[in-house]
Tab-separated table of C-alpha atoms in Angstrom:
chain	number	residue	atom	x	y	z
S	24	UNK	CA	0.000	0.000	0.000
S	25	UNK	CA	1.541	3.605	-0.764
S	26	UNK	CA	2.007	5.790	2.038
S	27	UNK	CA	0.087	8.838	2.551
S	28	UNK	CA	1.188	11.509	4.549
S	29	UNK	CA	-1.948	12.958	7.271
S	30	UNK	CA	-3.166	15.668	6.045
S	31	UNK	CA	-5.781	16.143	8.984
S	32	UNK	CA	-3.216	18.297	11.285
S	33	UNK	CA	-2.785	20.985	8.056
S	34	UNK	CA	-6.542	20.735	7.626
S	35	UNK	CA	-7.273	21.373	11.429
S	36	UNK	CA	-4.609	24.569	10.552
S	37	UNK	CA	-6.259	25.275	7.861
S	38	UNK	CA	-10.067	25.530	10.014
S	39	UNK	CA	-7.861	27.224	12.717
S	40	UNK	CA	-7.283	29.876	10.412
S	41	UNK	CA	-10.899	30.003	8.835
S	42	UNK	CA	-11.967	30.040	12.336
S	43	UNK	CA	-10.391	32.805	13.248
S	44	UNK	CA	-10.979	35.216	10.369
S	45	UNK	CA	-14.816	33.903	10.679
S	46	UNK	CA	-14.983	35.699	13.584
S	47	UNK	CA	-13.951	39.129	12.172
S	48	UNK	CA	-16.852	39.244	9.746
S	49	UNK	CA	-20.016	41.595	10.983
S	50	UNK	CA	-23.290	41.438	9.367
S	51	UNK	CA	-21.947	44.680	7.375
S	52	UNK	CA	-19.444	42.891	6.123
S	53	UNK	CA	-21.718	39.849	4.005
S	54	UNK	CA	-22.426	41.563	0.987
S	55	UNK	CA	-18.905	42.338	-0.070
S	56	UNK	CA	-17.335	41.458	-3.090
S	57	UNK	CA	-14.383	38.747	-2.621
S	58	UNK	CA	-11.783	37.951	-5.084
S	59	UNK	CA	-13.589	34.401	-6.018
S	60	UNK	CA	-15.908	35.715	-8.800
S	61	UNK	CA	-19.672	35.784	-8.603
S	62	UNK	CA	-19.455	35.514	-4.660
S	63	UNK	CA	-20.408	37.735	-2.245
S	64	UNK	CA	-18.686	37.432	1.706
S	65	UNK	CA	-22.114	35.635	2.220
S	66	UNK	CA	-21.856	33.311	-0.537
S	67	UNK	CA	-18.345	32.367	0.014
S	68	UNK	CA	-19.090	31.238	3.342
S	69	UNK	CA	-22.184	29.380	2.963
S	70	UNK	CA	-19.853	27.621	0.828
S	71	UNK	CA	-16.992	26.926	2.861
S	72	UNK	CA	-19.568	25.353	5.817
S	73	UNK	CA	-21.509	23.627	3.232
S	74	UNK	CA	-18.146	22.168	1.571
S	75	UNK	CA	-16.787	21.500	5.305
S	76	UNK	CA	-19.740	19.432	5.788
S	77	UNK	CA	-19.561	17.707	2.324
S	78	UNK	CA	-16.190	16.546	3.303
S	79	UNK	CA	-17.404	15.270	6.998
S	80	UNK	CA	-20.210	13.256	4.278
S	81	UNK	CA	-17.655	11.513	2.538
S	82	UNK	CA	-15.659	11.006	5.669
S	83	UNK	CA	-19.104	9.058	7.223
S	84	UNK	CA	-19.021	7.205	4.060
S	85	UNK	CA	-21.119	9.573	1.289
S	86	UNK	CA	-20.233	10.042	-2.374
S	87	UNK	CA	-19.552	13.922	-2.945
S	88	UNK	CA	-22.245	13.776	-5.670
S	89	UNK	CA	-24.993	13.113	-3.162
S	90	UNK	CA	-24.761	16.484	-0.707
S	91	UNK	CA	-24.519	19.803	-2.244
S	92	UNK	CA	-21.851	22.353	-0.359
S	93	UNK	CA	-24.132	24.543	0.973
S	94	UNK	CA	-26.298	24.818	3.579
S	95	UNK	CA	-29.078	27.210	4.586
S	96	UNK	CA	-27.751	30.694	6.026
S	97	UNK	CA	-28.036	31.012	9.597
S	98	UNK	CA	-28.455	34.390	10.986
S	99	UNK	CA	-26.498	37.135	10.140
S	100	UNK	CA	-24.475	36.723	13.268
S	101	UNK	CA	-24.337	32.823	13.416
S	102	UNK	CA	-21.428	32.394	10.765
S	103	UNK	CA	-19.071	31.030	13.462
S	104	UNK	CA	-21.219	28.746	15.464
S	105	UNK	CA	-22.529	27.634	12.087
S	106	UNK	CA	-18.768	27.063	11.126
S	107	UNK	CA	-17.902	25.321	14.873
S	108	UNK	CA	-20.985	22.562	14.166
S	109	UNK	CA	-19.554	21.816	10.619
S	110	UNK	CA	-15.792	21.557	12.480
S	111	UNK	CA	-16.897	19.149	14.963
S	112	UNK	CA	-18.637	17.164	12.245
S	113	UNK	CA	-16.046	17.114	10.197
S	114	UNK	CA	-13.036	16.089	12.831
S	115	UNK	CA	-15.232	13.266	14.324
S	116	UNK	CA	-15.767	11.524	10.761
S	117	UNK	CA	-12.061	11.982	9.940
S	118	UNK	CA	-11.016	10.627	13.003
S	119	UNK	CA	-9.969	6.710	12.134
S	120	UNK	CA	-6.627	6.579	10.427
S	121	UNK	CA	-7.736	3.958	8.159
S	122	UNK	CA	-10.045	6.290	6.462
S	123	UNK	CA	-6.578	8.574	4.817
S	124	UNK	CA	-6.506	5.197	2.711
S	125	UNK	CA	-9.893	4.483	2.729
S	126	UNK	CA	-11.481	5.057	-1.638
S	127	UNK	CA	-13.691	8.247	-0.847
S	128	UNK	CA	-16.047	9.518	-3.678
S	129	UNK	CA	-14.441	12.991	-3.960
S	130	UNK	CA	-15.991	16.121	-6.394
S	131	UNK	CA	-13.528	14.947	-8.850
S	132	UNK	CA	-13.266	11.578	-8.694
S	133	UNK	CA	-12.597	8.515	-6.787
S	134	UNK	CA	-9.354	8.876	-4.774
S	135	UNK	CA	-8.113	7.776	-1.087
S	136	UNK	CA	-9.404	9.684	1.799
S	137	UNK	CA	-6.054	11.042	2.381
S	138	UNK	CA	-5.742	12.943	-1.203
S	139	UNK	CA	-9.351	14.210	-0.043
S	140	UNK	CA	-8.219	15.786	2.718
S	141	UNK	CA	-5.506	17.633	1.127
S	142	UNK	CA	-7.625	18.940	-1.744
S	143	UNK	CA	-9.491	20.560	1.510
S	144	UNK	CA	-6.512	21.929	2.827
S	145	UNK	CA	-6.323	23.782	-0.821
S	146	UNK	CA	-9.891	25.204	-0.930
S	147	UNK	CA	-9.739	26.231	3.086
S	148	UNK	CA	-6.459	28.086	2.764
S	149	UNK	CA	-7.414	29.659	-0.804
S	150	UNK	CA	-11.140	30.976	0.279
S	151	UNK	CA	-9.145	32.256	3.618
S	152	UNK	CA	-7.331	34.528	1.543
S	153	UNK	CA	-10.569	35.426	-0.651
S	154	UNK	CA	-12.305	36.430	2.939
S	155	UNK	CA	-8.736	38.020	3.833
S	156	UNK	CA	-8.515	40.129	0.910
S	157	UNK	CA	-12.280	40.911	0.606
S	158	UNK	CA	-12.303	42.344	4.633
S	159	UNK	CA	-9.251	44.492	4.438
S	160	UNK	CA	-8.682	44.288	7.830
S	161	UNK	CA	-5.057	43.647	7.952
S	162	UNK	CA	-5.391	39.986	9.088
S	163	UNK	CA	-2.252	37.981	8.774
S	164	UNK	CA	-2.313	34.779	6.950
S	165	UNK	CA	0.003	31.567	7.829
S	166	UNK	CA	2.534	31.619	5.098
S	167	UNK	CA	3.232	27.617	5.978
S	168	UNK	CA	-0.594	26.754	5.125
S	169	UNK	CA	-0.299	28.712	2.306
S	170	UNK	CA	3.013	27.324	0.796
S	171	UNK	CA	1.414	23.848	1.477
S	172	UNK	CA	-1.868	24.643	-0.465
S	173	UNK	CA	-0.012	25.845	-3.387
S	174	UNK	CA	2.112	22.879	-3.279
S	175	UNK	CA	-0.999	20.357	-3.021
S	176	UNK	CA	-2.532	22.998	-6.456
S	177	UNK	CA	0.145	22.556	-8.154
S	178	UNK	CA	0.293	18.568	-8.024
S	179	UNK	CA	-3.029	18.262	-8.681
S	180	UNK	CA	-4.224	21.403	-10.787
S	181	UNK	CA	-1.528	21.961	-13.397
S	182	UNK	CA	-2.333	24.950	-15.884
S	183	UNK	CA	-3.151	22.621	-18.722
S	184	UNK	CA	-5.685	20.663	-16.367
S	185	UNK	CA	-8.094	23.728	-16.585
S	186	UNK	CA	-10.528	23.328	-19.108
S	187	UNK	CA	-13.781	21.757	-18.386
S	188	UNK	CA	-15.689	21.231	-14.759
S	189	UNK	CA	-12.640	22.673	-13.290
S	190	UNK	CA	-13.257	25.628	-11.194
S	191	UNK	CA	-10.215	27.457	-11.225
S	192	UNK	CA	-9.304	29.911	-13.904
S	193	UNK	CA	-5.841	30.288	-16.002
S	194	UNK	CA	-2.654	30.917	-13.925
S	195	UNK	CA	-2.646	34.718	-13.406
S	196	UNK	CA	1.017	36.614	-13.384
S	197	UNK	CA	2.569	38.071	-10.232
S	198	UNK	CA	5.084	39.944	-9.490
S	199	UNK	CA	8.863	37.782	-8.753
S	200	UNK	CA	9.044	38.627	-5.240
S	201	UNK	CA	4.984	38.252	-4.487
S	202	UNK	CA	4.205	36.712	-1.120
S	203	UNK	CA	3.132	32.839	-1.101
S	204	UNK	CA	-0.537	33.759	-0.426
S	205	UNK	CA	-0.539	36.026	-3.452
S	206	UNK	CA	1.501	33.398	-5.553
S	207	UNK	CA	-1.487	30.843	-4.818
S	208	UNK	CA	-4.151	33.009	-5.315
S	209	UNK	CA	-2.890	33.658	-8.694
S	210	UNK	CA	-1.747	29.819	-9.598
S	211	UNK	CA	-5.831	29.220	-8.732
S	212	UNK	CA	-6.506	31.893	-11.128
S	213	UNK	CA	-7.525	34.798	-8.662
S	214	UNK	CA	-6.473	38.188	-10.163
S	215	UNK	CA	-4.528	39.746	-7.009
């Protein structure tokens, strides 16, 4: 059997972070623009709890095609508790090490729980620096998260694998010495 490495501590990281950015967002805040097109701060998070409790789904055994990431918005004010219940879903159906080996039915195919995992890492860290960037606020971002999520996009999202389904645009330029965060919002295709 090949070895995967556990992505769960980088993904708890990763929700760490989320967490703690989730937590900066008022009610004025929601309707923002962010830099991941056609969603609003609202949006964006009903997406990243719905997709956090997609990935909890195929953790409990699901198939990503059966549970849509979204969920119903909670109260203006309820985007961290909302975020705290998908958490503790999430970390109890991820707990078993035999489940980072484990075929899981993943958005893009069928692929070992582990490779799951780190495709969440990817999409935590990346809409972290959408919320980030769309607040303003000055909020610093781990630069190891983000070096690992561009490492894990560019293994498994290489510029020529973006036609399609794919939901990530061309790789956008930046400058030489751009920041890591910067470097994977552009390899994802966000214009920073």
């Amino acid at each position: 059997m090949t070895s995967i490495q556990d992505p769960r501590p980088q993904y708890q990281a990763a929700l760490d972070q989320l967490e703690a950015l989730v937590a900066t967002v008022t009610p004025a805040d929601l309707d923002r623009p962010t830099p991941c097109e056609d969603y609003t701060l609202r949006r964006l998070l009903n997406h990243l709890v719905g997709a956090t409790h997609r990935l909890a789904y195929m953790g409990e055994g699901g198939h990503a095609a059966d549970h849509v990431p979204a969920i119903e918005d909670p109260a203006d004010d309820a985007w961290p508790a909302a975020l705290g219940r998908a958490r503790t879903r999430v970390t109890a159906a991820w707990a078993e090490d035999g489940k980072l080996h484990r075929p899981t039915s993943a958005p893009w195919g069928e692929v070992p729980g582990g490779a799951v995992l780190g495709g969440y890492v990817m999409e935590t860290v990346t809409h972290s620096w959408d919320i980030a960037t769309s607040l303003d606020k000055g909020f610093v971002l781990d630069e190891g998260l983000s070096g690992a999520a561009l490492g894990i996009a560019r293994f498994v999202l290489p510029p020529e694998n973006r036609a399609g389904q794919v939901p990530f645009g061309e790789v956008q330029p930046v400058a030489e010495d751009a920041d890591v965060h910067t470097r994977l919002a552009a390899f994802l295709g966000r214009k920073a």
